[in-house]
Amino acid sequence: MVPNPPRILVIGAGSRGRAYARAIQSSTDGIVTAVAEPNKYKRRQFGQSFIWGSHALPSEGAQFDDWRDFIAYEKGRRAQILAGETDVPPGVDAAFVCVLDEMHREVILALTTLGGLHIMCEKPLATTLRDCINIYEALRTNTNAKGEQMVFSIGHVLRYSPHNMLLRKLLLEDRVIGDVLSVVHTEPVGWWHFTHSYVRGNWRRESTSAPSLLTKSCHDIDVLLWLLCSPVSYIAQHGETPHLPSTISSTGSLQYFKKSRKPAAAGTATNCLSCPIESSCKYSAKRIYVTQDEFGLDSYNTDWPVNVMIPDIESYSDMNVARETLLHELAKDYGTNTPALQIEQSNWFGRCVYESDNDVCDEQIVTITWDDDPVPSLPSFPHEFGQESVLVSSPSRSRGSKTATFHMVAQTNKICQRYTNLYGVDGEIFADSSTITIHDFRTGETTTHCPRNEDRGHGGGDLGLTRQFVRAVDKVKNHGWTTNRAQTELVGCTLEEVMRSHAMVFCAEEARKNKKVVDWGEWWAKHVEGKLKRDTS
């Protein structure tokens, strides 16, 4: 531990908040010192696990029922310091924002108004393009006493797994297949996992959440841009402008989880526990959450997905009582007399997957193309956002035309075990979640790399992102680094890249809904640059 470790606040003690807290505890010199969480059980369990322990009480400023309570507390704490009071408790250096997607804008804007905190936000940045732009503008005003923009990171964890970091090095630095011509990347969501989150759960409706391309796959779009668009190096003296895409197109729809697919034998049943074919249906909620191997409660799993329904399930000492409680939750249903707002604001994990109110795509393909761009054009991307542009030398590698295809598919046996085919002029690569296999056309040799897998959380990406962000905070706090240096060298992702990858998702959705090929440059100028200019004029 360093003498003056980074002090971290986690806002939201759900599964992602706990994942990042574990990563902070196990892989960084930072310490979690505060949590904001409205659920009393989650807040207590989080605090006992990561802050005050099981045999102590929380100290002042260690827990908050609501993130707004933290804002008020921190304003008061800073006022005490300005008034010259002594024995003022220390504050926090950074915040991890792990609340519901639709709350990100409100929380981040409040944190930036407070000012002076480094921020890591779970993906996606926000659920609408307008909110993403608002957050982008707010983050640019979040500065320290020196006027430097604070460090920001987004939960695009795929960038930080040892597997993908090696893949990028092999592709861009070692150039093992030469110039890249085409990439085909697949995210297999998983046949029952999709129903949990996108048919029965939080992310099933665009009106209350966002398109599944954003909520599930925005970091897949990001990793494609990271491989094919972002500069090879983020170090200023070796900088280069991004090779920006030319066109975006997309196809997709809700293909399967709808009433027209419902088996006739299920009759009028709308809940699994009252369905005549429950015992033979693969989507039976009882089968998935109770009896399923590894993930069901009968396998003594009290973690995800069971604790999504019963947050305090692990506190039950009697498994029979726990089982009955879970079945009672799964039996909940709605009918024609249930208020629409109640239906929208609740999760219905026992609901028939063919009778739910879901409307997000369960199958989608996005195609991104790049034109030849052998010499980077100026002004660079930062200049387009009103920042100073730096003239850079042309990279030696070609920035030739290429295509990336992304496929998000629900009906798979694999659960989020992504795989990618990359085709270049000198070879091809197949990368799955554990190996990278290179076929060299020049030598005829086949080489397989097996990167270390530090953790189950996105192949070590959770640990990697957390490690780099907390290191960046530490370097600024204790080692005299500028925030810009920490952002580029350690986080390795600029605020502009975050904005670009999210905008790409919204552009793809427009292309899908309007059945057209969209010119990226024109779309960006109209929907992002144009709105920024109007907002700042």
XYZ file of C-alpha atoms in Angstrom:
537
model
C 0.000 0.000 0.000
C 1.139 3.521 -0.760
C 1.277 5.981 2.172
C -1.524 8.114 0.741
C -3.710 5.720 -1.265
C -6.424 6.903 -3.639
C -9.743 7.032 -1.805
C -12.691 5.739 -3.796
C -16.464 6.226 -3.578
C -18.665 3.596 -5.250
C -22.128 4.802 -6.247
C -24.339 1.757 -6.685
C -23.680 -1.484 -4.791
C -25.130 -3.860 -7.362
C -23.222 -6.519 -9.282
C -21.038 -4.057 -11.217
C -20.315 -1.901 -8.177
C -19.221 -4.970 -6.246
C -17.125 -6.216 -9.178
C -15.193 -2.958 -9.308
C -14.841 -2.864 -5.521
C -13.328 -6.359 -5.563
C -10.948 -5.247 -8.294
C -9.921 -2.155 -6.331
C -9.284 -4.295 -3.262
C -7.354 -7.061 -5.007
C -5.441 -5.296 -7.757
C -4.746 -1.672 -6.814
C -3.281 0.519 -4.112
C -6.605 2.309 -3.801
C -9.116 1.838 -1.010
C -12.899 1.962 -1.132
C -13.879 4.444 1.580
C -17.534 5.178 0.851
C -20.640 3.727 -0.777
C -23.922 5.288 -1.877
C -26.729 2.755 -2.259
C -30.469 3.043 -1.503
C -30.977 -0.656 -0.729
C -30.151 -1.109 2.962
C -29.103 -4.749 2.656
C -26.852 -4.136 -0.356
C -25.318 -1.088 1.326
C -24.550 -2.975 4.549
C -23.148 -6.011 2.748
C -20.985 -3.813 0.539
C -19.660 -1.853 3.502
C -18.877 -4.970 5.516
C -17.107 -6.547 2.539
C -15.068 -3.584 1.341
C -15.064 -0.685 3.832
C -15.690 -1.082 7.558
C -15.648 -4.871 7.950
C -18.018 -7.226 9.706
C -17.091 -6.257 13.292
C -17.119 -2.471 13.081
C -19.556 0.339 12.414
C -19.288 2.743 9.478
C -17.442 5.973 10.162
C -18.633 9.417 9.163
C -18.843 9.780 5.396
C -18.592 6.042 4.730
C -22.167 5.327 3.656
C -25.017 7.202 2.043
C -28.611 6.206 1.318
C -28.544 8.225 -1.878
C -25.851 9.704 -4.102
C -27.426 13.126 -3.482
C -26.634 12.693 0.203
C -22.974 12.308 -0.729
C -23.071 15.517 -2.795
C -24.568 17.420 0.131
C -22.099 15.879 2.586
C -19.108 16.688 0.398
C -20.188 20.295 -0.068
C -20.444 20.617 3.697
C -17.084 18.938 4.240
C -15.383 21.318 1.823
C -17.075 24.285 3.485
C -15.624 23.149 6.816
C -12.138 23.135 5.329
C -12.582 26.621 3.839
C -13.780 27.837 7.232
C -10.523 26.635 8.775
C -12.067 23.914 10.887
C -9.831 21.130 12.136
C -10.377 17.392 12.303
C -12.390 17.400 9.070
C -12.687 13.843 7.719
C -10.790 13.221 4.468
C -12.755 13.201 1.253
C -12.541 10.910 -1.759
C -10.391 11.260 -4.853
C -12.557 9.407 -7.331
C -16.017 7.970 -7.857
C -17.162 4.815 -9.625
C -20.649 5.385 -11.066
C -22.459 2.030 -11.123
C -26.126 3.015 -10.994
C -28.821 2.207 -13.565
C -27.926 3.360 -17.077
C -30.680 5.971 -17.217
C -29.313 7.607 -14.031
C -25.792 8.174 -15.354
C -26.414 11.674 -16.695
C -27.892 13.041 -13.469
C -25.179 11.531 -11.283
C -22.229 12.564 -13.463
C -23.507 16.101 -13.949
C -23.820 16.453 -10.166
C -20.281 15.126 -9.663
C -18.853 17.496 -12.268
C -20.704 20.432 -10.706
C -19.085 19.479 -7.416
C -15.795 19.326 -9.325
C -12.360 17.940 -8.579
C -13.182 14.211 -8.617
C -11.883 11.651 -11.089
C -14.790 9.603 -12.471
C -15.195 6.070 -13.787
C -18.634 5.384 -15.250
C -19.985 1.927 -16.014
C -21.024 1.502 -19.640
C -22.980 2.806 -21.393
C -22.225 6.464 -20.807
C -25.933 7.298 -21.132
C -29.052 5.985 -22.841
C -29.529 8.803 -25.393
C -27.189 10.722 -27.670
C -28.348 13.994 -26.121
C -27.411 12.771 -22.640
C -24.019 11.562 -23.901
C -23.320 15.021 -25.325
C -24.427 16.667 -22.073
C -22.086 14.407 -20.108
C -19.214 15.055 -22.519
C -19.607 18.802 -22.090
C -19.884 18.505 -18.312
C -16.787 16.324 -18.035
C -14.740 18.926 -19.877
C -15.587 21.405 -17.111
C -14.600 18.982 -14.331
C -11.218 20.409 -13.360
C -8.833 20.496 -10.429
C -7.263 23.510 -8.734
C -4.705 23.742 -11.557
C -7.433 23.929 -14.163
C -6.631 20.459 -15.492
C -9.466 18.240 -16.717
C -9.928 15.351 -14.304
C -9.294 11.755 -15.329
C -12.308 9.970 -16.777
C -12.840 6.333 -17.687
C -15.762 4.391 -19.113
C -16.535 0.740 -18.355
C -15.335 -0.486 -21.755
C -13.569 -3.353 -20.043
C -12.811 -5.260 -23.256
C -9.915 -2.899 -23.921
C -8.204 -3.973 -20.730
C -8.256 -7.762 -20.809
C -4.812 -9.365 -21.306
C -6.293 -11.221 -24.292
C -7.417 -8.120 -26.153
C -4.350 -6.080 -25.220
C -2.152 -8.791 -26.758
C -4.427 -8.997 -29.795
C -4.074 -5.264 -30.386
C -0.297 -5.428 -30.023
C -0.048 -8.319 -32.492
C -2.344 -6.549 -34.923
C -1.103 -2.965 -34.801
C 2.420 -2.967 -33.387
C 3.778 -6.319 -34.576
C 1.575 -6.271 -37.694
C 1.532 -10.061 -37.837
C -1.046 -10.093 -40.663
C 0.001 -6.810 -42.301
C -2.648 -4.271 -43.240
C -6.056 -5.260 -41.926
C -8.714 -5.711 -44.598
C -11.676 -7.116 -42.709
C -12.823 -7.969 -39.178
C -15.841 -10.073 -38.207
C -16.655 -9.888 -34.497
C -19.432 -11.835 -32.749
C -21.000 -11.455 -29.343
C -22.959 -14.591 -28.422
C -25.217 -13.339 -25.644
C -26.545 -16.757 -24.639
C -30.010 -18.189 -25.143
C -31.147 -17.892 -21.519
C -28.935 -14.970 -20.528
C -30.663 -12.838 -23.150
C -34.069 -13.626 -21.665
C -32.865 -12.704 -18.184
C -31.651 -9.220 -19.089
C -33.406 -8.282 -22.326
C -36.772 -10.047 -22.231
C -37.641 -10.154 -18.521
C -35.131 -7.744 -16.973
C -33.997 -4.131 -16.793
C -32.962 -3.710 -20.417
C -35.980 -5.164 -22.244
C -37.560 -1.938 -23.522
C -36.060 0.958 -25.438
C -38.447 3.431 -23.811
C -37.287 2.589 -20.284
C -33.688 1.694 -21.114
C -32.049 1.834 -24.558
C -31.449 -0.329 -27.648
C -29.729 -3.627 -26.878
C -26.870 -2.589 -29.168
C -26.097 0.128 -26.623
C -26.831 -1.627 -23.337
C -25.214 -4.945 -24.279
C -22.749 -4.258 -27.050
C -21.482 -0.675 -26.897
C -18.095 -1.968 -25.722
C -17.979 -4.356 -28.678
C -18.375 -1.394 -31.036
C -15.741 0.380 -28.950
C -13.244 -2.471 -29.203
C -13.632 -2.521 -32.996
C -12.874 1.201 -33.136
C -9.980 0.656 -30.736
C -8.514 -1.922 -33.097
C -9.236 -0.175 -36.386
C -9.651 3.534 -35.672
C -7.817 4.696 -32.553
C -4.139 5.711 -32.707
C -1.676 2.865 -32.221
C 0.008 4.834 -29.442
C -1.455 7.364 -27.045
C 1.917 8.868 -26.121
C 1.952 12.453 -27.349
C 5.305 12.313 -29.136
C 4.098 9.340 -31.179
C 0.546 10.605 -31.663
C -1.525 10.273 -34.783
C -4.999 11.210 -35.872
C -7.634 8.486 -35.904
C -8.574 6.713 -39.122
C -12.251 7.633 -39.031
C -14.927 5.390 -40.568
C -16.676 6.233 -43.811
C -20.073 4.535 -43.612
C -22.302 2.724 -41.125
C -25.148 0.310 -41.849
C -27.107 -2.106 -39.706
C -29.847 -4.700 -39.848
C -31.660 -6.397 -37.000
C -34.936 -6.877 -35.199
C -36.767 -8.694 -32.438
C -36.906 -12.040 -34.201
C -37.876 -14.604 -31.622
C -39.087 -13.452 -28.217
C -42.613 -12.381 -29.214
C -46.126 -13.737 -28.997
C -46.210 -15.084 -32.540
C -43.520 -17.608 -31.517
C -45.378 -18.888 -28.465
C -46.018 -22.660 -28.514
C -49.705 -23.426 -28.931
C -49.556 -25.897 -26.063
C -48.769 -23.059 -23.651
C -52.291 -21.742 -24.152
C -53.095 -18.471 -22.422
C -50.490 -18.830 -19.667
C -48.415 -15.701 -19.094
C -46.323 -16.950 -16.162
C -44.047 -19.983 -16.161
C -45.260 -21.336 -12.852
C -48.828 -21.641 -14.150
C -47.909 -22.841 -17.636
C -48.963 -26.378 -18.722
C -45.661 -26.933 -20.581
C -43.378 -25.414 -17.907
C -41.552 -28.687 -17.269
C -40.595 -29.089 -20.926
C -39.914 -25.449 -21.851
C -36.258 -24.490 -21.993
C -37.159 -20.930 -20.979
C -38.951 -22.024 -17.814
C -38.090 -19.520 -15.090
C -38.122 -22.350 -12.559
C -35.588 -24.277 -14.625
C -33.321 -21.246 -15.167
C -33.340 -19.760 -11.667
C -34.018 -22.739 -9.426
C -32.907 -26.062 -10.882
C -30.300 -25.071 -13.499
C -26.790 -26.412 -12.919
C -24.271 -23.785 -11.757
C -26.618 -20.776 -11.998
C -29.730 -22.082 -10.212
C -30.454 -21.816 -6.499
C -30.570 -25.615 -6.140
C -26.871 -25.583 -7.065
C -26.346 -23.345 -4.012
C -25.807 -20.297 -6.205
C -26.836 -17.155 -4.347
C -24.980 -14.846 -6.721
C -26.064 -13.658 -10.191
C -28.682 -14.160 -11.541
C -30.559 -15.299 -8.417
C -29.614 -12.276 -6.302
C -31.060 -9.947 -8.929
C -34.502 -11.136 -7.819
C -33.754 -11.592 -4.099
C -30.840 -9.258 -3.166
C -30.510 -10.748 0.320
C -30.776 -14.391 -0.821
C -27.379 -15.246 0.639
C -28.604 -14.299 4.111
C -31.115 -17.183 4.163
C -29.799 -19.964 6.403
C -32.597 -22.326 5.405
C -32.407 -23.224 1.704
C -36.015 -24.415 1.706
C -37.145 -20.962 2.811
C -34.869 -19.380 0.211
C -36.366 -21.599 -2.482
C -39.926 -20.747 -1.501
C -39.068 -17.050 -1.444
C -37.582 -17.270 -4.928
C -40.572 -19.202 -6.282
C -42.905 -16.613 -4.754
C -41.006 -13.891 -6.598
C -41.132 -15.822 -9.864
C -44.901 -16.271 -9.508
C -45.488 -12.512 -9.698
C -47.264 -11.489 -12.891
C -49.319 -8.696 -14.395
C -52.606 -8.544 -16.246
C -54.741 -6.163 -18.243
C -55.654 -4.182 -15.118
C -52.049 -3.651 -13.985
C -50.981 0.007 -14.403
C -48.609 0.454 -17.338
C -46.127 2.356 -15.177
C -45.942 -0.549 -12.709
C -45.284 -2.974 -15.547
C -42.548 -0.792 -17.038
C -40.796 -0.086 -13.746
C -40.677 -3.698 -12.562
C -38.812 -6.815 -13.642
C -40.903 -9.918 -14.303
C -38.533 -12.853 -14.155
C -41.318 -15.452 -14.090
C -43.065 -13.996 -17.130
C -43.428 -16.099 -20.271
C -40.737 -14.997 -22.716
C -43.337 -14.938 -25.491
C -45.715 -12.726 -23.474
C -43.345 -10.069 -22.198
C -43.394 -6.371 -23.106
C -39.857 -6.476 -24.517
C -39.045 -4.711 -27.795
C -35.238 -4.616 -28.121
C -33.414 -6.495 -30.880
C -32.382 -10.076 -30.192
C -30.356 -10.196 -33.413
C -28.362 -7.363 -34.990
C -25.542 -6.865 -37.461
C -23.540 -3.654 -37.815
C -21.200 -2.987 -40.731
C -18.569 -0.234 -40.555
C -16.406 0.718 -43.540
C -13.262 2.793 -43.881
C -11.943 4.477 -47.021
C -8.280 4.813 -47.960
C -6.644 7.507 -45.857
C -2.864 7.101 -46.261
C -2.030 10.531 -44.804
C -3.842 11.710 -41.687
C -5.839 14.827 -42.429
C -5.755 17.842 -40.162
C -7.368 19.244 -38.112
C -7.300 16.278 -35.789
C -10.261 15.057 -33.764
C -9.413 17.133 -30.645
C -9.421 20.300 -32.793
C -12.915 19.484 -33.986
C -13.965 19.732 -30.358
C -12.345 23.126 -29.931
C -9.098 21.856 -28.470
C -5.607 22.588 -29.671
C -4.509 20.421 -32.581
C -0.970 19.025 -32.697
C 0.724 18.473 -36.052
C 1.958 14.907 -36.247
C 4.043 12.983 -38.732
C 2.360 10.544 -41.081
C 2.458 6.979 -39.765
C 4.514 4.518 -41.761
C 1.704 1.992 -41.890
C -1.014 2.232 -44.491
C -4.443 3.437 -43.504
C -6.159 1.474 -46.230
C -9.797 0.694 -46.830
C -11.268 -1.972 -44.546
C -14.529 -3.323 -43.188
C -15.708 -4.400 -39.751
C -18.814 -6.486 -39.156
C -20.320 -6.957 -35.720
C -22.940 -9.609 -34.943
C -24.937 -9.631 -31.716
C -26.964 -12.836 -31.429
C -29.141 -14.153 -28.607
C -29.586 -17.812 -29.536
C -26.195 -19.227 -28.592
C -24.785 -21.785 -26.213
C -21.846 -19.538 -25.380
C -22.592 -16.769 -22.890
C -20.720 -13.584 -23.819
C -17.662 -15.590 -24.944
C -16.842 -13.355 -27.862
C -14.883 -14.477 -30.893
C -13.297 -12.568 -33.758
C -11.900 -13.293 -37.209
C -9.393 -10.775 -38.557
C -8.185 -10.889 -42.149
C -5.071 -9.102 -43.389
C -2.908 -8.990 -46.491
C -0.320 -11.331 -44.932
C -2.433 -13.633 -42.788
C -5.498 -14.149 -40.669
C -6.255 -14.334 -36.964
C -8.919 -16.184 -35.037
C -9.365 -14.960 -31.478
C -11.807 -16.393 -28.972
C -12.052 -15.673 -25.280
C -8.906 -17.623 -24.407
C -6.638 -18.029 -27.445
C -5.283 -16.068 -30.407
C -4.352 -18.162 -33.458
C -2.358 -16.621 -36.305
C -1.993 -18.140 -39.775
C 0.896 -16.520 -41.671
C 0.433 -16.619 -45.470
C 4.121 -15.824 -46.033
C 5.627 -18.667 -44.022
C 2.732 -21.107 -43.818
C 3.177 -21.242 -40.049
C 0.390 -21.294 -37.483
C 1.037 -19.774 -34.062
C -1.274 -19.869 -31.073
C -1.040 -17.521 -28.105
C -2.763 -18.257 -24.796
C -2.859 -14.997 -22.810
C -3.275 -15.268 -19.062
C -6.813 -14.970 -17.750
C -6.601 -13.041 -14.500
C -10.265 -13.154 -13.652
C -13.673 -14.299 -14.912
C -14.823 -10.685 -15.171
C -14.565 -10.082 -18.928
C -11.357 -12.098 -19.174
C -9.568 -9.883 -16.679
C -10.923 -6.690 -18.218
C -12.646 -5.658 -14.975
C -9.331 -5.907 -13.140
C -7.404 -4.253 -15.949
C -9.669 -1.235 -16.258
C -9.847 -0.742 -12.499
C -6.092 -1.106 -12.126
C -5.316 1.451 -14.809
C -7.873 3.979 -13.600
C -6.768 3.801 -9.964
C -3.111 3.968 -11.058
C -3.953 7.130 -12.985
C -5.598 8.631 -9.888
C -2.574 7.666 -7.789
C -0.084 9.167 -10.254
C -1.947 12.478 -10.197
C -2.406 12.456 -6.427
C 1.018 11.247 -5.287
C 3.521 11.465 -8.124
C 3.048 14.838 -9.743
C 1.618 13.629 -13.037
C -0.670 15.883 -15.017
C -4.156 14.525 -15.499
C -3.633 14.545 -19.272
C -0.580 12.318 -18.967
C -2.425 9.917 -16.660
C -5.404 9.856 -19.019
C -3.402 9.053 -22.143
C -0.679 6.785 -20.741
C -2.655 4.802 -18.182
C -6.350 4.966 -19.002
C -5.441 4.870 -22.699
C -8.803 6.170 -23.833
C -9.696 9.784 -24.443
C -13.010 11.445 -23.742
C -13.370 11.958 -27.491
C -13.073 8.212 -28.091
C -15.798 7.558 -25.526
C -18.040 10.024 -27.321
C -17.235 8.557 -30.720
C -17.957 4.928 -29.822
C -21.304 5.795 -28.239
C -22.254 8.030 -31.154
C -21.440 5.116 -33.470
C -24.119 3.028 -31.736
C -26.772 5.707 -32.174
C -25.711 6.145 -35.807
C -26.054 2.380 -36.361
C -29.525 2.431 -34.822
C -30.580 5.217 -37.194
C -29.228 3.200 -40.108
C -31.127 0.095 -38.958
C -34.450 1.811 -38.388
C -34.305 3.755 -41.639
C -32.825 0.872 -43.669
C -30.023 2.960 -45.106
C -26.265 3.325 -45.297
C -25.198 6.386 -43.293
C -22.244 8.604 -44.137
C -20.374 8.785 -40.841
C -18.727 12.164 -41.424
C -21.979 13.851 -42.358
C -23.863 12.199 -39.494
C -21.196 13.190 -36.970
C -21.146 16.791 -38.181
C -24.924 17.082 -37.903
C -25.730 15.114 -34.773
C -22.659 15.678 -32.611
C -20.579 18.637 -33.765
C -23.662 20.606 -34.763
C -25.306 20.157 -31.390
C -22.106 21.020 -29.549
C -21.818 24.250 -31.504
C -25.423 25.182 -30.780
C -25.078 24.327 -27.110
C -21.933 26.427 -26.676
C -22.947 29.371 -28.874
